[in-house]
Coordinates of C-alpha atoms and ligand atoms in Angstrom, one line a residue:
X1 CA 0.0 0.0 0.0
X2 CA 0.9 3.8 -0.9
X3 CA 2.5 5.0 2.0
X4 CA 0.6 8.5 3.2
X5 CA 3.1 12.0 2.0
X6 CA 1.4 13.5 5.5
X7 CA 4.7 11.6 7.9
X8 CA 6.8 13.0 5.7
X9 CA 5.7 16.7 5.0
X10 CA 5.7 16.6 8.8
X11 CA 9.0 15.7 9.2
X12 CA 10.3 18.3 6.5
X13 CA 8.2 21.3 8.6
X14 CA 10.2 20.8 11.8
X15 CA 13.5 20.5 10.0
X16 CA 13.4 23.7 7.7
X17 CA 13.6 26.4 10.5
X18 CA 11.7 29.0 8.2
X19 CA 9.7 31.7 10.3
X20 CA 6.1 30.7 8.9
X21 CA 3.9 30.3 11.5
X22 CA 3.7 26.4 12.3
X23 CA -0.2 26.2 12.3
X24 CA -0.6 27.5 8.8
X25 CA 2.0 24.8 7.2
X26 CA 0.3 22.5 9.0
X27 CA -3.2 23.2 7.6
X28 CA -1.3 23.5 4.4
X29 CA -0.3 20.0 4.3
X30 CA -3.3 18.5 6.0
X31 CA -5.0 20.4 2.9
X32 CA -3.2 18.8 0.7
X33 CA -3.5 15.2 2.5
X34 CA -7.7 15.7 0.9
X35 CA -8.7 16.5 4.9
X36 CA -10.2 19.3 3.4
X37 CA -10.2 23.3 4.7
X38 CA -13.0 23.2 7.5
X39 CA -11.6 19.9 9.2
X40 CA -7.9 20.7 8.4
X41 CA -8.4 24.1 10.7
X42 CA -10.4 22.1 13.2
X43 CA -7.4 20.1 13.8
X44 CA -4.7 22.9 13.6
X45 CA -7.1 24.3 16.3
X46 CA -7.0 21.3 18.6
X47 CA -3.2 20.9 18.4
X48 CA -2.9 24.6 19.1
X49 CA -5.0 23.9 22.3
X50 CA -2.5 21.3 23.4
X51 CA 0.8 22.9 22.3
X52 CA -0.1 26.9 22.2
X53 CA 1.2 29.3 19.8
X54 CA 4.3 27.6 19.8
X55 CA 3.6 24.6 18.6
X56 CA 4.6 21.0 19.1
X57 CA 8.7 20.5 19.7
X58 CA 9.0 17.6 17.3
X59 CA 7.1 15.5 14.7
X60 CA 6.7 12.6 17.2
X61 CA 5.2 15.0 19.4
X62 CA 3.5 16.4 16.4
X63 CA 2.3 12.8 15.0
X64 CA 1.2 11.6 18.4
X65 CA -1.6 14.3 19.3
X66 CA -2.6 14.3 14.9
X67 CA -3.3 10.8 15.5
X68 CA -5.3 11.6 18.7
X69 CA -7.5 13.7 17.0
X70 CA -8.0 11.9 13.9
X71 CA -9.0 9.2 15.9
X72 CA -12.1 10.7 17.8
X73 CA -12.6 12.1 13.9
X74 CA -12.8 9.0 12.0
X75 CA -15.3 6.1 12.3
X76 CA -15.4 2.8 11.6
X77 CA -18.4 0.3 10.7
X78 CA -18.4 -2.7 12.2
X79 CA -18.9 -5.3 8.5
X80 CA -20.1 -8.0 10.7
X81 CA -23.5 -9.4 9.4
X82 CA -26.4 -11.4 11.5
X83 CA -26.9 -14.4 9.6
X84 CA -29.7 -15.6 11.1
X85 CA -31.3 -12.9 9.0
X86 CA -31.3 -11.9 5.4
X87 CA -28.6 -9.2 4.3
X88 CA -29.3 -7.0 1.4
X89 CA -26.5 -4.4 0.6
X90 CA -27.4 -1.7 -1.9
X91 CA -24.2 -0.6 -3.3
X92 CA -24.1 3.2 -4.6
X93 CA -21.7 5.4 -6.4
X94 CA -20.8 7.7 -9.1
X95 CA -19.7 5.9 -12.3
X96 CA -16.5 4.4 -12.0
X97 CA -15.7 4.8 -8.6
X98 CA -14.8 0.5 -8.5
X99 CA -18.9 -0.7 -7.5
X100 CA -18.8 -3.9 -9.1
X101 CA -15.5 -4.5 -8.2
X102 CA -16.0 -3.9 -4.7
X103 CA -19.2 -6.2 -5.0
X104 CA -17.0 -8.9 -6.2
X105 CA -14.8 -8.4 -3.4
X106 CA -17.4 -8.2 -0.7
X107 CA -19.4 -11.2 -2.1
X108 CA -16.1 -13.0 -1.4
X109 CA -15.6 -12.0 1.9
X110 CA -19.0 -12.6 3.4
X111 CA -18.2 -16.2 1.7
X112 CA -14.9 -16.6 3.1
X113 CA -16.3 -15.3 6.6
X114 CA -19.9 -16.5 6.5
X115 CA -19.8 -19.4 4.3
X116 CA -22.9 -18.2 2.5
X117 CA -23.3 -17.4 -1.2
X118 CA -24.8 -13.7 -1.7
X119 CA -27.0 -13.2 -5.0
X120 CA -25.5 -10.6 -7.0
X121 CA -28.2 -8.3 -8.5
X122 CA -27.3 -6.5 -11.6
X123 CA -29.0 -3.1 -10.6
X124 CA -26.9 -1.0 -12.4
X125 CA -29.0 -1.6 -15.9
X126 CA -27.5 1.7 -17.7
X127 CA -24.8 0.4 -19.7
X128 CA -25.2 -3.6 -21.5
X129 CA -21.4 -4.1 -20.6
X130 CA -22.0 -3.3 -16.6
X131 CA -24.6 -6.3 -16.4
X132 CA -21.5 -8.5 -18.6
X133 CA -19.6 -7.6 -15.8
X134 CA -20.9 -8.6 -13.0
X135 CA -22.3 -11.6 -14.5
X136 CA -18.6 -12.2 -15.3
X137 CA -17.4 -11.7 -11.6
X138 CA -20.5 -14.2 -10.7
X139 CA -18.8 -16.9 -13.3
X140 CA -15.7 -16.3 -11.4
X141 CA -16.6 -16.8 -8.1
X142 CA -19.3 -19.3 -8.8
X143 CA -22.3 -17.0 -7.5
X144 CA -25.8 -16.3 -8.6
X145 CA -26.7 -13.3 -10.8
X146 CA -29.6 -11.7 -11.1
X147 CA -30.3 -9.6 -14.1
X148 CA -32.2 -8.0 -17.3
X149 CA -31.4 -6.6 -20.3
X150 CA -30.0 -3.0 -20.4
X151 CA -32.6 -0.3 -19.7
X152 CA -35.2 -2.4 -17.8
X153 CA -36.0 -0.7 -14.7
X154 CA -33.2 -1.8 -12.1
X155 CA -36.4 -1.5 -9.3
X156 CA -37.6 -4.8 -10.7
X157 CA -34.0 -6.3 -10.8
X158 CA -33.4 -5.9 -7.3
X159 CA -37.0 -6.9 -6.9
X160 CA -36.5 -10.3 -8.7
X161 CA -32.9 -10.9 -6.8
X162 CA -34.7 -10.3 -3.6
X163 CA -37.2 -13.1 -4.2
X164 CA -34.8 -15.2 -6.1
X165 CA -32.9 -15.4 -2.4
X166 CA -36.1 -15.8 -0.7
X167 CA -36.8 -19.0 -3.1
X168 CA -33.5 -20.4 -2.3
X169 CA -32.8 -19.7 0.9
X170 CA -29.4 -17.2 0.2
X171 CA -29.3 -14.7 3.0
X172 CA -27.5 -12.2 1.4
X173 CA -28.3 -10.1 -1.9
X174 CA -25.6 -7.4 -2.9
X175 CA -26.6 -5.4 -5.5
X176 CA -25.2 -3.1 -7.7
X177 CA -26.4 0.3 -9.4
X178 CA -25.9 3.0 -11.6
X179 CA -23.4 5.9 -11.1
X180 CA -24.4 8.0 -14.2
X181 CA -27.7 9.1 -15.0
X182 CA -28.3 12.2 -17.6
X183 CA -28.2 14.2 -14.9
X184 CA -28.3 14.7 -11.1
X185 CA -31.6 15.3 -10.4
X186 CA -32.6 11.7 -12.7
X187 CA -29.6 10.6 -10.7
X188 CA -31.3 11.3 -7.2
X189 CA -34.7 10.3 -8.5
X190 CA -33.6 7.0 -9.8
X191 CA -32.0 5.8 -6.4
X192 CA -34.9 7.3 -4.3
X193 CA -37.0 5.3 -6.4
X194 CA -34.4 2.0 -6.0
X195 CA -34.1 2.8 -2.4
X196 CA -37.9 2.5 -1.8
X197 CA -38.7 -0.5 -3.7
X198 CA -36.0 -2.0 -1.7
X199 CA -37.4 -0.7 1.8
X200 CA -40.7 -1.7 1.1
X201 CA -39.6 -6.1 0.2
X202 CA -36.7 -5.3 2.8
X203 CA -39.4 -7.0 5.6
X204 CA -37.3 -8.4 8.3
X205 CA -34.1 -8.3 6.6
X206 CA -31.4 -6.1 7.4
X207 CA -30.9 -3.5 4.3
X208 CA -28.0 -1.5 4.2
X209 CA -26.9 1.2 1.6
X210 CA -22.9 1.3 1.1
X211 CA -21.3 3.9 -0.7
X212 CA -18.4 3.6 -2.6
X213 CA -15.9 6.7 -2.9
X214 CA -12.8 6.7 -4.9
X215 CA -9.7 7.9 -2.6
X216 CA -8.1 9.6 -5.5
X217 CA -10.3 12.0 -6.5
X218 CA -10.0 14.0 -3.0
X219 CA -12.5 16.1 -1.9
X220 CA -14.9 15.6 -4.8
X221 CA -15.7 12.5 -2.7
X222 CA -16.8 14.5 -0.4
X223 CA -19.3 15.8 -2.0
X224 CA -20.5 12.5 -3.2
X225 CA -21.2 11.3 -0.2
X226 CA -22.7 14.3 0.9
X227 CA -25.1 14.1 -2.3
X228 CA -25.9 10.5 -1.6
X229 CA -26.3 10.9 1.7
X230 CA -29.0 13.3 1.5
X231 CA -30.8 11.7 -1.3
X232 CA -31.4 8.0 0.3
X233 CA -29.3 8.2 3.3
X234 CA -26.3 6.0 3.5
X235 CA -25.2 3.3 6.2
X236 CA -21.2 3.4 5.2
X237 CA -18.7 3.9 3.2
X238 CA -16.2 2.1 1.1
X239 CA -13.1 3.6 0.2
X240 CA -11.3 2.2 -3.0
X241 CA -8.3 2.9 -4.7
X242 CA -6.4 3.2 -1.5
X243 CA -3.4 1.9 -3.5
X244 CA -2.6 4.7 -6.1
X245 CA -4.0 7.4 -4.2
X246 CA -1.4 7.6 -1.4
X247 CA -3.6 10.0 0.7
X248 CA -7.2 9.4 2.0
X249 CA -7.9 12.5 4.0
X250 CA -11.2 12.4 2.9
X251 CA -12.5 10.0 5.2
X252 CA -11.8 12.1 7.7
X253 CA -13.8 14.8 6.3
X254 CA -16.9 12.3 5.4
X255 CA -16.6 11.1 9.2
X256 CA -16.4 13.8 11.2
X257 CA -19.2 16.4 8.8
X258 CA -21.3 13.4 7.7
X259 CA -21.1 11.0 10.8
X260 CA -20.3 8.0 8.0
X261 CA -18.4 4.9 9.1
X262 CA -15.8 3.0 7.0
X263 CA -16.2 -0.6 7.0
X264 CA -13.7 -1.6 4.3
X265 CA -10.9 -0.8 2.1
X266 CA -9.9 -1.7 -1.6
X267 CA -6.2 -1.3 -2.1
X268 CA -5.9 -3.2 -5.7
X269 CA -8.2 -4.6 -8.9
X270 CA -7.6 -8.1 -7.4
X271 CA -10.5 -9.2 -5.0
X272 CA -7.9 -10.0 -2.3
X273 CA -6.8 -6.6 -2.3
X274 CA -9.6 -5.7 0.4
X275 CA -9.6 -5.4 3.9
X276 CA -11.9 -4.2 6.6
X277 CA -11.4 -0.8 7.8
X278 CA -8.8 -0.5 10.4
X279 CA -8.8 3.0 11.7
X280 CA -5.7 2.1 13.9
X281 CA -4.3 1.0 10.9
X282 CA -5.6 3.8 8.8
X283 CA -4.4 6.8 11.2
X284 CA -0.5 5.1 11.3
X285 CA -0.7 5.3 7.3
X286 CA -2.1 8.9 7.5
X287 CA 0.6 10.0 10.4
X288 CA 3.9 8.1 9.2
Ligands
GTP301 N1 -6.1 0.3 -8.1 C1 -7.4 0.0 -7.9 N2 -8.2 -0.1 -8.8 C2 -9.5 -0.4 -8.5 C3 -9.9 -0.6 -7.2 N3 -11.2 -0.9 -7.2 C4 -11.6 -0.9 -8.5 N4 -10.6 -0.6 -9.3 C5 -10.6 -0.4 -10.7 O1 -11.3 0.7 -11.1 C6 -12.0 0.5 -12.4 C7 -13.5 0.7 -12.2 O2 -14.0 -0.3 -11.4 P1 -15.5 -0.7 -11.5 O3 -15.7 -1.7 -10.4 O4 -15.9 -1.1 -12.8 O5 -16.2 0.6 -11.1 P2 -17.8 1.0 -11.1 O6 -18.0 2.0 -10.1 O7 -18.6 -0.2 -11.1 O8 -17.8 1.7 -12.6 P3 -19.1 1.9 -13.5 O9 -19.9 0.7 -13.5 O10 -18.5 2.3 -14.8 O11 -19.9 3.1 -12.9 C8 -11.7 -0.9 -12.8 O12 -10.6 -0.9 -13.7 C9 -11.2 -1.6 -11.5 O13 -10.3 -2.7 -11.7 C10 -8.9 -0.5 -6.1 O14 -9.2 -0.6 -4.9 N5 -7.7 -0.2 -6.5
MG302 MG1 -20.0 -1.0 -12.4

């Protein structure tokens, strides 16, 4: 995995001995690290409660209290599933953000750690080569997928999955969806519309919405979740591309303004490149 710039940037702001004010570099590279401005001065603001205008002696000292912070910032989902129950996870996201991959890679983990086999549901009925692809990743791994042809309304996809895993017993659906609609407002329409056909066959099964946000593109993800979020609400959050983005400040920005957990973490195209979210883990990459 990328190894985080922020350890290092730290480290080169105690050793040049230039007479910028300490707090201002800092938000600088915080900034830069995708925390984003409003977080990134919250933080410069707690460590200037503990160390005063002065500012921390050293970068351990420095790293130490960050890593403090971050970690009453950031917040992690617990993945675990009740298995007594059916599990239906809707997963959300702009257009190629890594959805279907991450299905793929969750469908293999709730097998590995579960032993059941989730249905995948080929929601995402926008483009002909999306519903190729998941059915390809079901191939793969030997699972059940449900789907139409292109256009039909992915409502009645999910729909069908849903009583597909009824009919055989399969306590878990995930289910995939589009990222790109014409426009927003069709975009916020079509998952509202997803989201309450799913509530309303979700009777006594857990349903969860994960969304999937793309570490590289920075605070644009953000705004994705902040978009999702307040069109069908969101349960957590999957961070992908951990691997070539080298930062992943932006979860610390979802957390703390959106109150969205992380429950896992793709770090490569491979399905084993996946882990659940480890803020320990996560704060040590951020802090160096
Ligand atoms: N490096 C890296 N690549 C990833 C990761 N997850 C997905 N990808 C790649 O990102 C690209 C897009 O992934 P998809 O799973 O197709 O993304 P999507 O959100 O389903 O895309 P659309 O269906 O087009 O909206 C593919 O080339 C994936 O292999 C990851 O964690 N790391
Ligand atoms: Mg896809």
């Amino acid at each position: 995995m990328a190894k985080h710039g922020l350890g290092e940037k730290l480290k080169n702001l105690f050793s040049k001995s230039s007479g910028n004010d300490f707090y201002e570099d800092f938000e600088d590279i915080l900034i830069e690290s995708d925390i984003g401005a409003t977080c990134a001065m919250e933080i410069s603001d707690s460590l200037q409660d503990k160390f005063g205008r002065k500012g921390p002696s050293n970068r351990e000292e420095a790293a130490l209290e960050l890593g403090k912070i971050l970690d009453k910032m950031l917040i992690e989902a617990d993945p675990a599933i009740d298995s007594s129950k059916m599990t239906i996870l809707l997963v959300l996201g702009v257009n190629g953000v890594g959805k279907t991959t991450t299905i793929a890679k969750m469908a293999q983990y709730y097998r590995e750690n579960y032993s059941l086999d989730p249905v995948l549901s080929a929601g995402d009925t926008f483009r002909a080569a999306a519903i190729d692809q998941l059915v390809l990743h079901g191939e793969r791994l030997g699972l059940k997928v449900i789907h139409q042809q292109p256009g039909s309304d992915p409502g009645a996809v999910i729909y069908d999955s849903i009583e597909s895993a009824k009919a055989k017993s399969s306590k878990m659906i995930i289910a995939d969806t589009a990222g790109r609609m014409h426009n927003k407002a069709n975009l916020v329409k079509e998952l509202q519309k997803i989201d309450k056909i799913v509530s309303s066959r979700a009777e006594g099964a857990v349903y969860k919405k994960l969304l999937v946000i793309d570490a590289t593109t920075g605070q644009n993800g953000f705004r994705q979740a902040e978009m999702f979020h307040e069109a069908v609400g969101i349960d957590q959050i999957v961070l992908t591309k951990y691997d070539s983005s080298a930062k992943g400040g932006v979860a610390v920005s979802i957390s703390s303004k959106l109150g969205l957990p992380f429950s896992f973490i793709g770090t490569g195209e491979k399905y084993s490149d996946f882990s659940v979210f480890n803020k320990e883990e996560f704060i040590k990459n951020i802090t160096g």
